[in-house]
mmCIF file of C-alpha atoms in Angstrom:
data_model
loop_
_atom_site.group_PDB
_atom_site.id
_atom_site.type_symbol
_atom_site.label_atom_id
_atom_site.label_comp_id
_atom_site.label_asym_id
_atom_site.label_seq_id
_atom_site.Cartn_x
_atom_site.Cartn_y
_atom_site.Cartn_z
ATOM 1 C CA MET A 203 -106.016 -31.525 -19.653
ATOM 2 C CA ALA A 204 -106.784 -33.998 -16.809
ATOM 3 C CA ILE A 205 -107.271 -36.722 -19.223
ATOM 4 C CA SER A 206 -103.982 -35.962 -21.005
ATOM 5 C CA THR A 207 -102.206 -36.101 -17.773
ATOM 6 C CA ILE A 208 -103.715 -39.577 -16.964
ATOM 7 C CA GLN A 209 -102.941 -40.903 -20.413
ATOM 8 C CA SER A 210 -99.295 -39.901 -20.086
ATOM 9 C CA SER A 211 -99.095 -41.200 -16.640
ATOM 10 C CA PHE A 212 -100.496 -44.588 -17.941
ATOM 11 C CA LEU A 213 -98.181 -44.702 -20.924
ATOM 12 C CA LEU A 214 -95.157 -43.984 -18.424
ATOM 13 C CA ILE A 215 -96.251 -46.832 -16.106
ATOM 14 C CA THR A 216 -96.858 -49.174 -19.076
ATOM 15 C CA ILE A 217 -93.221 -48.424 -20.294
ATOM 16 C CA LEU A 218 -91.763 -48.856 -16.789
ATOM 17 C CA PHE A 219 -93.741 -52.181 -16.355
ATOM 18 C CA LEU A 220 -92.429 -53.470 -19.854
ATOM 19 C CA LEU A 221 -88.544 -52.490 -18.939
ATOM 20 C CA SER A 222 -88.597 -53.973 -15.472
ATOM 21 C CA PRO A 223 -87.618 -57.398 -16.490
ATOM 22 C CA PHE A 224 -84.647 -56.179 -18.380
ATOM 23 C CA THR A 225 -83.491 -53.925 -15.439
ATOM 24 C CA THR A 226 -84.106 -56.797 -12.942
ATOM 25 C CA HIS A 227 -82.104 -59.089 -15.220
ATOM 26 C CA SER A 228 -79.341 -56.354 -15.607
ATOM 27 C CA ASN A 229 -79.158 -55.731 -11.749
ATOM 28 C CA SER A 230 -79.208 -59.547 -10.932
ATOM 29 C CA SER A 231 -76.085 -60.308 -13.444
ATOM 30 C CA ASP A 232 -74.184 -57.173 -12.141
ATOM 31 C CA ASP A 233 -74.850 -58.324 -8.561
ATOM 32 C CA LEU A 234 -73.710 -61.959 -9.192
ATOM 33 C CA LEU A 235 -70.656 -60.963 -11.186
ATOM 34 C CA SER A 236 -69.664 -58.360 -8.101
ATOM 35 C CA GLU A 237 -70.116 -61.395 -5.885
ATOM 36 C CA LEU A 238 -68.174 -63.689 -7.952
ATOM 37 C CA ILE A 239 -65.198 -61.110 -8.300
ATOM 38 C CA HIS A 240 -65.229 -60.981 -4.421
ATOM 39 C CA LEU A 241 -65.064 -64.637 -3.963
ATOM 40 C CA ARG A 242 -62.424 -65.272 -6.478
ATOM 41 C CA SER A 243 -60.393 -62.498 -4.690
ATOM 42 C CA LYS A 244 -60.338 -64.613 -1.645
ATOM 43 C CA SER A 245 -58.420 -67.302 -3.416
ATOM 44 C CA PRO A 246 -54.824 -66.910 -4.243
ATOM 45 C CA LEU A 247 -55.253 -69.169 -7.226
ATOM 46 C CA GLY A 248 -58.543 -67.520 -8.404
ATOM 47 C CA LEU A 249 -60.706 -70.648 -7.992
ATOM 48 C CA ILE A 250 -64.162 -70.290 -6.434
ATOM 49 C CA HIS A 251 -65.806 -72.935 -4.275
ATOM 50 C CA LEU A 252 -69.121 -73.518 -6.031
ATOM 51 C CA LYS A 253 -72.068 -75.035 -4.227
ATOM 52 C CA ASP A 254 -75.721 -75.758 -5.505
ATOM 53 C CA PRO A 255 -77.491 -72.276 -4.796
ATOM 54 C CA LEU A 256 -74.638 -70.404 -6.571
ATOM 55 C CA LEU A 257 -74.613 -72.748 -9.493
ATOM 56 C CA GLN A 258 -78.486 -72.326 -9.865
ATOM 57 C CA ARG A 259 -78.065 -68.446 -9.736
ATOM 58 C CA ILE A 260 -75.396 -68.756 -12.409
ATOM 59 C CA LEU A 261 -77.466 -71.093 -14.701
ATOM 60 C CA SER A 262 -80.684 -68.794 -14.061
ATOM 61 C CA ILE A 263 -79.177 -65.770 -16.045
ATOM 62 C CA PRO A 264 -80.736 -65.775 -19.462
ATOM 63 C CA SER A 265 -78.324 -66.144 -22.649
ATOM 64 C CA PRO A 266 -76.194 -64.608 -23.324
ATOM 65 C CA LYS A 267 -74.680 -64.780 -20.075
ATOM 66 C CA PRO A 268 -71.977 -61.927 -19.181
ATOM 67 C CA PHE A 269 -69.198 -64.620 -18.416
ATOM 68 C CA SER A 270 -68.250 -68.121 -19.222
ATOM 69 C CA SER A 271 -67.784 -70.985 -16.464
ATOM 70 C CA LEU A 272 -65.212 -73.550 -16.201
ATOM 71 C CA ILE A 273 -66.093 -76.195 -13.361
ATOM 72 C CA PHE A 274 -64.052 -78.869 -11.873
ATOM 73 C CA PHE A 275 -65.995 -81.602 -10.279
ATOM 74 C CA ASP A 276 -63.929 -82.922 -7.198
ATOM 75 C CA ALA A 277 -64.306 -85.560 -4.572
ATOM 76 C CA ARG A 278 -61.975 -85.531 -1.812
ATOM 77 C CA GLN A 279 -62.833 -89.253 -0.768
ATOM 78 C CA LEU A 280 -61.137 -90.416 -3.959
ATOM 79 C CA HIS A 281 -57.851 -88.389 -3.482
ATOM 80 C CA SER A 282 -56.277 -91.193 -1.367
ATOM 81 C CA LYS A 283 -56.545 -93.955 -4.101
ATOM 82 C CA PRO A 284 -53.252 -94.866 -5.782
ATOM 83 C CA ASP A 285 -54.499 -94.959 -9.345
ATOM 84 C CA ASN A 286 -56.334 -91.593 -9.194
ATOM 85 C CA SER A 287 -55.237 -88.726 -11.111
ATOM 86 C CA ILE A 288 -57.913 -86.182 -9.734
ATOM 87 C CA PRO A 289 -55.152 -84.181 -7.401
ATOM 88 C CA SER A 290 -52.749 -83.762 -10.331
ATOM 89 C CA ILE A 291 -55.507 -82.699 -12.813
ATOM 90 C CA LYS A 292 -56.806 -80.369 -10.126
ATOM 91 C CA TYR A 293 -53.390 -78.808 -9.808
ATOM 92 C CA GLU A 294 -53.181 -78.111 -13.587
ATOM 93 C CA PHE A 295 -56.648 -76.526 -13.220
ATOM 94 C CA SER A 296 -55.629 -74.180 -10.682
ATOM 95 C CA LEU A 297 -52.411 -73.358 -12.667
ATOM 96 C CA LEU A 298 -54.917 -72.418 -15.584
ATOM 97 C CA SER A 299 -56.786 -70.041 -13.326
ATOM 98 C CA SER A 300 -53.848 -68.396 -11.679
ATOM 99 C CA SER A 301 -52.224 -68.049 -15.189
ATOM 100 C CA PHE A 302 -55.368 -66.235 -16.447
ATOM 101 C CA LEU A 303 -55.521 -63.752 -13.686
ATOM 102 C CA THR A 304 -51.714 -63.119 -14.119
ATOM 103 C CA ASN A 305 -52.165 -62.371 -17.987
ATOM 104 C CA ASN A 306 -55.642 -60.401 -17.250
ATOM 105 C CA PRO A 307 -54.951 -58.267 -14.075
ATOM 106 C CA GLN A 308 -57.744 -55.868 -15.418
ATOM 107 C CA ASN A 309 -60.278 -57.295 -17.874
ATOM 108 C CA ASN A 310 -60.666 -60.724 -16.123
ATOM 109 C CA THR A 311 -64.613 -61.263 -15.893
ATOM 110 C CA GLN A 312 -65.025 -63.129 -19.136
ATOM 111 C CA ILE A 313 -64.579 -66.411 -17.413
ATOM 112 C CA PHE A 314 -64.647 -67.728 -14.002
ATOM 113 C CA PHE A 315 -62.962 -71.156 -12.534
ATOM 114 C CA PHE A 316 -64.829 -73.270 -10.012
ATOM 115 C CA ILE A 317 -64.514 -76.414 -8.085
ATOM 116 C CA ILE A 318 -67.368 -78.310 -6.855
ATOM 117 C CA GLU A 319 -67.460 -80.940 -4.216
ATOM 118 C CA PHE A 320 -69.366 -84.087 -4.500
ATOM 119 C CA GLN A 321 -70.265 -84.227 -0.740
ATOM 120 C CA GLU A 322 -71.533 -80.587 -0.683
ATOM 121 C CA SER A 323 -73.183 -80.511 -4.042
ATOM 122 C CA LYS A 324 -74.635 -84.054 -5.101
ATOM 123 C CA SER A 325 -77.567 -82.550 -6.956
ATOM 124 C CA SER A 326 -75.234 -80.563 -9.122
ATOM 125 C CA PHE A 327 -73.474 -83.910 -10.073
ATOM 126 C CA GLU A 328 -76.703 -85.318 -11.080
ATOM 127 C CA LEU A 329 -77.768 -82.312 -13.178
ATOM 128 C CA PHE A 330 -74.528 -82.584 -15.099
ATOM 129 C CA ASP A 331 -74.981 -86.323 -15.304
ATOM 130 C CA VAL A 332 -71.318 -86.781 -13.665
ATOM 131 C CA GLN A 333 -70.462 -90.571 -13.976
ATOM 132 C CA SER A 334 -66.898 -90.580 -13.377
ATOM 133 C CA LEU A 335 -63.970 -88.179 -12.251
ATOM 134 C CA PRO A 336 -61.953 -86.422 -13.366
ATOM 135 C CA HIS A 337 -64.812 -84.460 -14.974
ATOM 136 C CA ILE A 338 -64.545 -80.766 -16.248
ATOM 137 C CA ARG A 339 -67.450 -78.717 -17.935
ATOM 138 C CA LEU A 340 -67.458 -75.662 -19.712
ATOM 139 C CA ILE A 341 -70.659 -73.404 -19.459
ATOM 140 C CA PRO A 342 -70.629 -71.098 -22.411
ATOM 141 C CA ILE A 343 -72.512 -67.757 -22.558
ATOM 142 C CA TYR A 344 -75.219 -69.373 -24.575
ATOM 143 C CA VAL A 345 -77.240 -71.980 -22.653
ATOM 144 C CA THR A 346 -80.687 -73.216 -23.042
ATOM 145 C CA ASP A 347 -80.125 -76.959 -21.898
ATOM 146 C CA VAL A 348 -77.603 -77.660 -19.307
ATOM 147 C CA LYS A 349 -76.994 -81.251 -20.435
ATOM 148 C CA THR A 350 -76.556 -80.390 -24.173
ATOM 149 C CA ASP A 351 -75.167 -76.942 -24.332
ATOM 150 C CA CYS A 352 -72.499 -77.352 -21.496
ATOM 151 C CA ILE A 353 -69.251 -78.794 -23.097
ATOM 152 C CA LYS A 354 -67.583 -81.630 -21.400
ATOM 153 C CA MET A 355 -64.002 -81.730 -21.600
ATOM 154 C CA ASP A 356 -62.774 -85.267 -22.799
ATOM 155 C CA ALA A 357 -59.525 -86.803 -21.698
ATOM 156 C CA SER A 358 -57.579 -85.087 -24.548
ATOM 157 C CA GLY A 359 -58.606 -81.913 -22.862
ATOM 158 C CA TYR A 360 -56.341 -82.483 -19.591
ATOM 159 C CA SER A 361 -53.787 -85.066 -21.013
ATOM 160 C CA MET A 362 -51.214 -82.463 -21.526
ATOM 161 C CA GLY A 363 -52.088 -80.724 -18.338
ATOM 162 C CA ALA A 364 -52.934 -76.908 -18.136
ATOM 163 C CA ASP A 365 -51.713 -76.395 -21.936
ATOM 164 C CA SER A 366 -54.359 -78.703 -23.331
ATOM 165 C CA MET A 367 -56.948 -77.149 -20.955
ATOM 166 C CA LYS A 368 -56.101 -73.676 -22.114
ATOM 167 C CA GLU A 369 -56.702 -74.909 -25.881
ATOM 168 C CA PHE A 370 -59.968 -76.623 -24.888
ATOM 169 C CA VAL A 371 -61.400 -73.371 -23.347
ATOM 170 C CA GLU A 372 -59.924 -70.973 -26.229
ATOM 171 C CA MET A 373 -61.586 -73.230 -28.972
ATOM 172 C CA ASN A 374 -64.891 -73.383 -27.216
ATOM 173 C CA SER A 375 -65.182 -69.807 -26.168
ATOM 174 C CA ASN A 376 -64.078 -66.399 -27.149
ATOM 175 C CA VAL A 377 -61.714 -66.087 -24.166
ATOM 176 C CA ASN A 378 -57.936 -65.531 -24.608
ATOM 177 C CA LEU A 379 -56.449 -67.038 -21.562
ATOM 178 C CA GLY A 380 -52.871 -66.166 -22.466
ATOM 179 C CA PRO A 381 -49.713 -68.216 -21.568
ATOM 180 C CA ILE A 382 -49.480 -70.881 -18.763
ATOM 181 C CA HIS A 383 -47.114 -69.620 -15.919
ATOM 182 C CA SER A 384 -45.553 -72.863 -14.581
ATOM 183 C CA PRO A 385 -43.661 -72.403 -11.195
ATOM 184 C CA PRO A 386 -40.121 -73.281 -11.451
ATOM 185 C CA VAL A 387 -39.066 -76.879 -10.761
ATOM 186 C CA ILE A 388 -36.432 -75.529 -8.137
ATOM 187 C CA PRO A 389 -37.290 -72.460 -6.033
ATOM 188 C CA LYS A 390 -35.569 -69.340 -6.391
ATOM 189 C CA LYS A 391 -34.298 -69.266 -2.860
ATOM 190 C CA MET A 392 -33.030 -73.004 -3.344
ATOM 191 C CA MET A 393 -31.285 -72.084 -6.420
ATOM 192 C CA MET A 394 -29.319 -69.141 -4.580
ATOM 193 C CA ILE A 395 -28.517 -71.814 -1.721
ATOM 194 C CA ILE A 396 -27.126 -74.105 -4.142
ATOM 195 C CA GLY A 397 -25.280 -71.725 -6.247
ATOM 196 C CA ALA A 398 -23.530 -70.420 -2.970
ATOM 197 C CA GLY A 399 -22.741 -73.986 -2.049
ATOM 198 C CA PHE A 400 -21.142 -74.401 -5.316
ATOM 199 C CA LEU A 401 -18.982 -71.211 -5.142
ATOM 200 C CA ILE A 402 -17.891 -72.410 -1.658
ATOM 201 C CA TRP A 403 -16.805 -75.857 -2.592
ATOM 202 C CA SER A 404 -15.658 -75.146 -6.309
ATOM 203 C CA PRO A 405 -12.024 -74.804 -5.144
ATOM 204 C CA PHE A 406 -12.028 -78.216 -3.436
ATOM 205 C CA LEU A 407 -13.821 -79.688 -6.720
ATOM 206 C CA VAL A 408 -11.333 -78.295 -9.014
ATOM 207 C CA LYS A 409 -8.554 -79.665 -6.944
ATOM 208 C CA LYS A 410 -10.166 -83.324 -6.985
ATOM 209 C CA PHE A 411 -10.543 -82.934 -10.515
ATOM 210 C CA VAL A 412 -7.134 -82.079 -11.463
ATOM 211 C CA ILE A 413 -5.882 -85.042 -9.401
ATOM 212 C CA GLY A 414 -8.283 -87.416 -10.899
ATOM 213 C CA ASN A 415 -10.166 -88.510 -7.767
ATOM 214 C CA THR A 416 -13.862 -87.491 -8.731
ATOM 215 C CA LEU A 417 -16.728 -89.782 -9.520
ATOM 216 C CA LEU A 418 -16.973 -88.177 -12.909
ATOM 217 C CA GLN A 419 -13.538 -89.950 -13.781
ATOM 218 C CA ASN A 420 -14.762 -93.203 -12.652
ATOM 219 C CA LYS A 421 -15.407 -95.594 -15.505
ATOM 220 C CA TYR A 422 -17.889 -97.903 -13.535
ATOM 221 C CA ILE A 423 -19.977 -94.910 -12.684
ATOM 222 C CA TRP A 424 -20.298 -94.159 -16.344
ATOM 223 C CA MET A 425 -21.011 -97.578 -17.209
ATOM 224 C CA VAL A 426 -23.921 -97.771 -14.648
ATOM 225 C CA ALA A 427 -25.324 -94.393 -15.790
ATOM 226 C CA SER A 428 -25.272 -95.559 -19.365
ATOM 227 C CA ILE A 429 -27.196 -98.644 -18.341
ATOM 228 C CA LEU A 430 -29.768 -96.562 -16.327
ATOM 229 C CA VAL A 431 -30.250 -94.053 -19.241
ATOM 230 C CA TYR A 432 -30.607 -97.021 -21.774
ATOM 231 C CA PHE A 433 -33.299 -98.682 -19.425
ATOM 232 C CA PHE A 434 -35.374 -95.781 -18.739
ATOM 233 C CA SER A 435 -35.318 -94.615 -22.416
ATOM 234 C CA VAL A 436 -36.523 -98.076 -23.723
ATOM 235 C CA SER A 437 -39.169 -98.454 -20.846
ATOM 236 C CA GLY A 438 -40.981 -95.573 -22.053
ATOM 237 C CA THR A 439 -40.179 -93.150 -18.901
ATOM 238 C CA MET A 440 -40.708 -90.041 -20.597
ATOM 239 C CA TYR A 441 -44.060 -91.079 -21.939
ATOM 240 C CA THR A 442 -45.029 -92.033 -18.186
ATOM 241 C CA ILE A 443 -44.152 -88.785 -17.053
ATOM 242 C CA ILE A 444 -45.640 -86.513 -19.820
ATOM 243 C CA ARG A 445 -48.941 -88.446 -19.830
ATOM 244 C CA LYS A 446 -48.971 -88.906 -15.971
ATOM 245 C CA ALA A 447 -49.641 -92.487 -16.419
ATOM 246 C CA PRO A 448 -50.269 -94.439 -13.201
ATOM 247 C CA LEU A 449 -47.780 -97.177 -12.221
ATOM 248 C CA PHE A 450 -50.868 -99.721 -12.137
ATOM 249 C CA LEU A 451 -54.529 -100.256 -12.110
ATOM 250 C CA ILE A 452 -56.626 -101.677 -9.194
ATOM 251 C CA ASP A 453 -59.456 -103.961 -10.207
ATOM 252 C CA ARG A 454 -62.695 -102.507 -9.642
ATOM 253 C CA ASN A 455 -64.279 -106.125 -8.859
ATOM 254 C CA ASP A 456 -61.172 -107.112 -6.580
ATOM 255 C CA PRO A 457 -59.527 -104.232 -4.715
ATOM 256 C CA GLY A 458 -56.756 -106.529 -3.669
ATOM 257 C CA LYS A 459 -55.947 -107.304 -7.456
ATOM 258 C CA TYR A 460 -53.572 -105.077 -9.301
ATOM 259 C CA HIS A 461 -53.059 -104.590 -13.080
ATOM 260 C CA ILE A 462 -49.712 -103.790 -14.466
ATOM 261 C CA PHE A 463 -50.634 -104.465 -18.075
ATOM 262 C CA TYR A 464 -53.162 -102.604 -19.987
ATOM 263 C CA GLN A 465 -54.558 -104.163 -23.058
ATOM 264 C CA GLY A 466 -55.067 -101.643 -25.748
ATOM 265 C CA SER A 467 -52.786 -99.384 -27.820
ATOM 266 C CA GLY A 468 -53.940 -96.111 -26.421
ATOM 267 C CA MET A 469 -52.554 -96.357 -22.747
ATOM 268 C CA GLN A 470 -49.285 -97.793 -21.276
ATOM 269 C CA LEU A 471 -48.963 -98.109 -17.416
ATOM 270 C CA GLY A 472 -45.860 -97.241 -15.622
ATOM 271 C CA ALA A 473 -44.931 -100.796 -14.407
ATOM 272 C CA GLU A 474 -45.783 -102.293 -17.906
ATOM 273 C CA GLY A 475 -43.132 -99.849 -19.519
ATOM 274 C CA PHE A 476 -40.596 -101.005 -16.598
ATOM 275 C CA ALA A 477 -41.194 -104.787 -17.276
ATOM 276 C CA VAL A 478 -40.557 -104.329 -21.120
ATOM 277 C CA GLY A 479 -37.659 -101.936 -20.514
ATOM 278 C CA PHE A 480 -36.347 -104.821 -18.320
ATOM 279 C CA LEU A 481 -36.401 -107.433 -20.896
ATOM 280 C CA TYR A 482 -34.811 -104.923 -23.658
ATOM 281 C CA THR A 483 -32.080 -104.223 -20.846
ATOM 282 C CA ILE A 484 -31.396 -107.975 -20.441
ATOM 283 C CA PHE A 485 -31.021 -108.392 -24.144
ATOM 284 C CA GLY A 486 -28.656 -105.500 -24.431
ATOM 285 C CA LEU A 487 -26.376 -106.491 -21.595
ATOM 286 C CA LEU A 488 -26.190 -110.095 -22.868
ATOM 287 C CA LEU A 489 -25.338 -108.926 -26.398
ATOM 288 C CA ALA A 490 -22.742 -106.652 -25.016
ATOM 289 C CA LEU A 491 -21.098 -109.492 -22.840
ATOM 290 C CA MET A 492 -21.102 -111.618 -25.825
ATOM 291 C CA THR A 493 -19.430 -109.340 -28.219
ATOM 292 C CA HIS A 494 -17.075 -107.788 -25.774
ATOM 293 C CA ILE A 495 -16.268 -110.234 -22.861
ATOM 294 C CA LEU A 496 -16.951 -113.874 -23.896
ATOM 295 C CA VAL A 497 -15.027 -113.543 -27.151
ATOM 296 C CA HIS A 498 -11.703 -113.224 -25.143
ATOM 297 C CA LEU A 499 -12.328 -116.411 -23.093
ATOM 298 C CA LYS A 500 -9.521 -118.940 -23.701
ATOM 299 C CA ASN A 501 -11.649 -121.827 -22.629
ATOM 300 C CA ARG A 502 -13.579 -122.892 -25.785
ATOM 301 C CA GLY A 503 -15.814 -125.119 -23.701
ATOM 302 C CA THR A 504 -16.835 -122.290 -21.127
ATOM 303 C CA GLN A 505 -17.197 -119.874 -23.954
ATOM 304 C CA SER A 506 -19.545 -121.858 -26.089
ATOM 305 C CA LEU A 507 -21.670 -122.905 -22.962
ATOM 306 C CA LEU A 508 -21.996 -119.197 -21.984
ATOM 307 C CA MET A 509 -22.677 -118.127 -25.560
ATOM 308 C CA ALA A 510 -25.522 -120.694 -25.881
ATOM 309 C CA LEU A 511 -26.964 -119.636 -22.529
ATOM 310 C CA GLY A 512 -27.020 -115.846 -23.542
ATOM 311 C CA LEU A 513 -28.458 -116.659 -26.900
ATOM 312 C CA PHE A 514 -31.228 -118.486 -25.148
ATOM 313 C CA VAL A 515 -31.963 -115.865 -22.636
ATOM 314 C CA SER A 516 -31.961 -113.401 -25.296
ATOM 315 C CA PHE A 517 -34.244 -115.350 -27.522
ATOM 316 C CA TRP A 518 -36.569 -115.635 -24.518
ATOM 317 C CA ALA A 519 -36.537 -111.956 -23.801
ATOM 318 C CA VAL A 520 -37.378 -110.998 -27.377
ATOM 319 C CA LYS A 521 -40.089 -113.661 -27.587
ATOM 320 C CA ARG A 522 -41.671 -112.134 -24.413
ATOM 321 C CA VAL A 523 -41.668 -108.524 -25.802
ATOM 322 C CA ILE A 524 -43.181 -109.777 -29.156
ATOM 323 C CA TYR A 525 -45.983 -111.786 -27.088
ATOM 324 C CA LEU A 526 -46.732 -108.817 -24.950
ATOM 325 C CA ASN A 527 -47.140 -106.412 -28.140
ATOM 326 C CA ASN A 528 -49.051 -108.897 -29.778
ATOM 327 C CA TRP A 529 -51.490 -109.149 -26.706
ATOM 328 C CA LYS A 530 -51.729 -105.653 -26.195
ATOM 329 C CA THR A 531 -52.176 -104.268 -29.823
ATOM 330 C CA GLY A 532 -53.663 -107.465 -31.620
ATOM 331 C CA TYR A 533 -51.155 -107.346 -34.236
ATOM 332 C CA GLY A 534 -49.034 -110.605 -34.434
ATOM 333 C CA VAL A 535 -45.461 -111.055 -35.522
ATOM 334 C CA HIS A 536 -44.597 -114.046 -37.741
ATOM 335 C CA ALA A 537 -41.437 -115.445 -39.404
ATOM 336 C CA TYR A 538 -41.089 -114.771 -42.827
ATOM 337 C CA TRP A 539 -38.727 -116.282 -45.259
ATOM 338 C CA PRO A 540 -38.246 -114.635 -48.767
ATOM 339 C CA SER A 541 -39.015 -117.224 -51.527
ATOM 340 C CA GLY A 542 -35.427 -116.300 -52.870
ATOM 341 C CA TRP A 543 -33.874 -118.110 -49.976
ATOM 342 C CA MET A 544 -35.732 -121.257 -50.460
#
């Protein structure tokens, strides 16, 4: 009877010993998950400030991990540089985090959003081999090697802001983030103030409109507005806004030197678009001048001189656009005469 009791006790101790790693792992995962939820609750945007010790605890959890992690690598000392897009991408990253919490008020532990600072966690930057910023990494639930299994977000992942980040996360994980909730361009209080002001001034505006003494009835205002619309259209302003392209780039070898033209068809700088748009606008204005104003001149000599000058400047503007296109894309434009014309 005593031997049987000893054997039963020994068997029970052996089972508990074998199950202890799983119990420890479960407790450590639950403790870490509770801590992350607490840290996230302190941020209105749902972002967790990540440092080396916390990152090591996350990586030490065996696969499959109970949650995925999306990490934004930041460096505050780079925010002041004019050609840096880190602040805008960081804003889109925070928008993605807050939208996830808004869409998932209850079940929101499938993924956590982190921001890690270079000055505070240099070893983590070395661990993920971060060579340049912006840099975003997704740590999936299955990770055996940090450098190979953690997925790096390329430029296309944040080119369209929070929407493209959302597509990247949902494509590389089983997490459904939901729609992005962007803040309104004009705050609600400001809209109410504008609406009240419009209602107050509406009788005076109607009176001026009936009399014909408004800017909307001034033909010169419409002429200037049409020229501005044409200029911003041909200069690729919408591309610059959507892609958040910088106005110019600073030479890495010479910080005092600026580049306003980027060689390559994959990107266009803001100043580059404005320069080409200016050439297009010159050509359009000269064309309008020659076809609507110069044809009514009575002095043939003056008319011919101005026509020749307008054609020369127009030819120069078109030639510069073709030259820039050839330099940027590598494709040349050559004169071609059909054989039937010879």
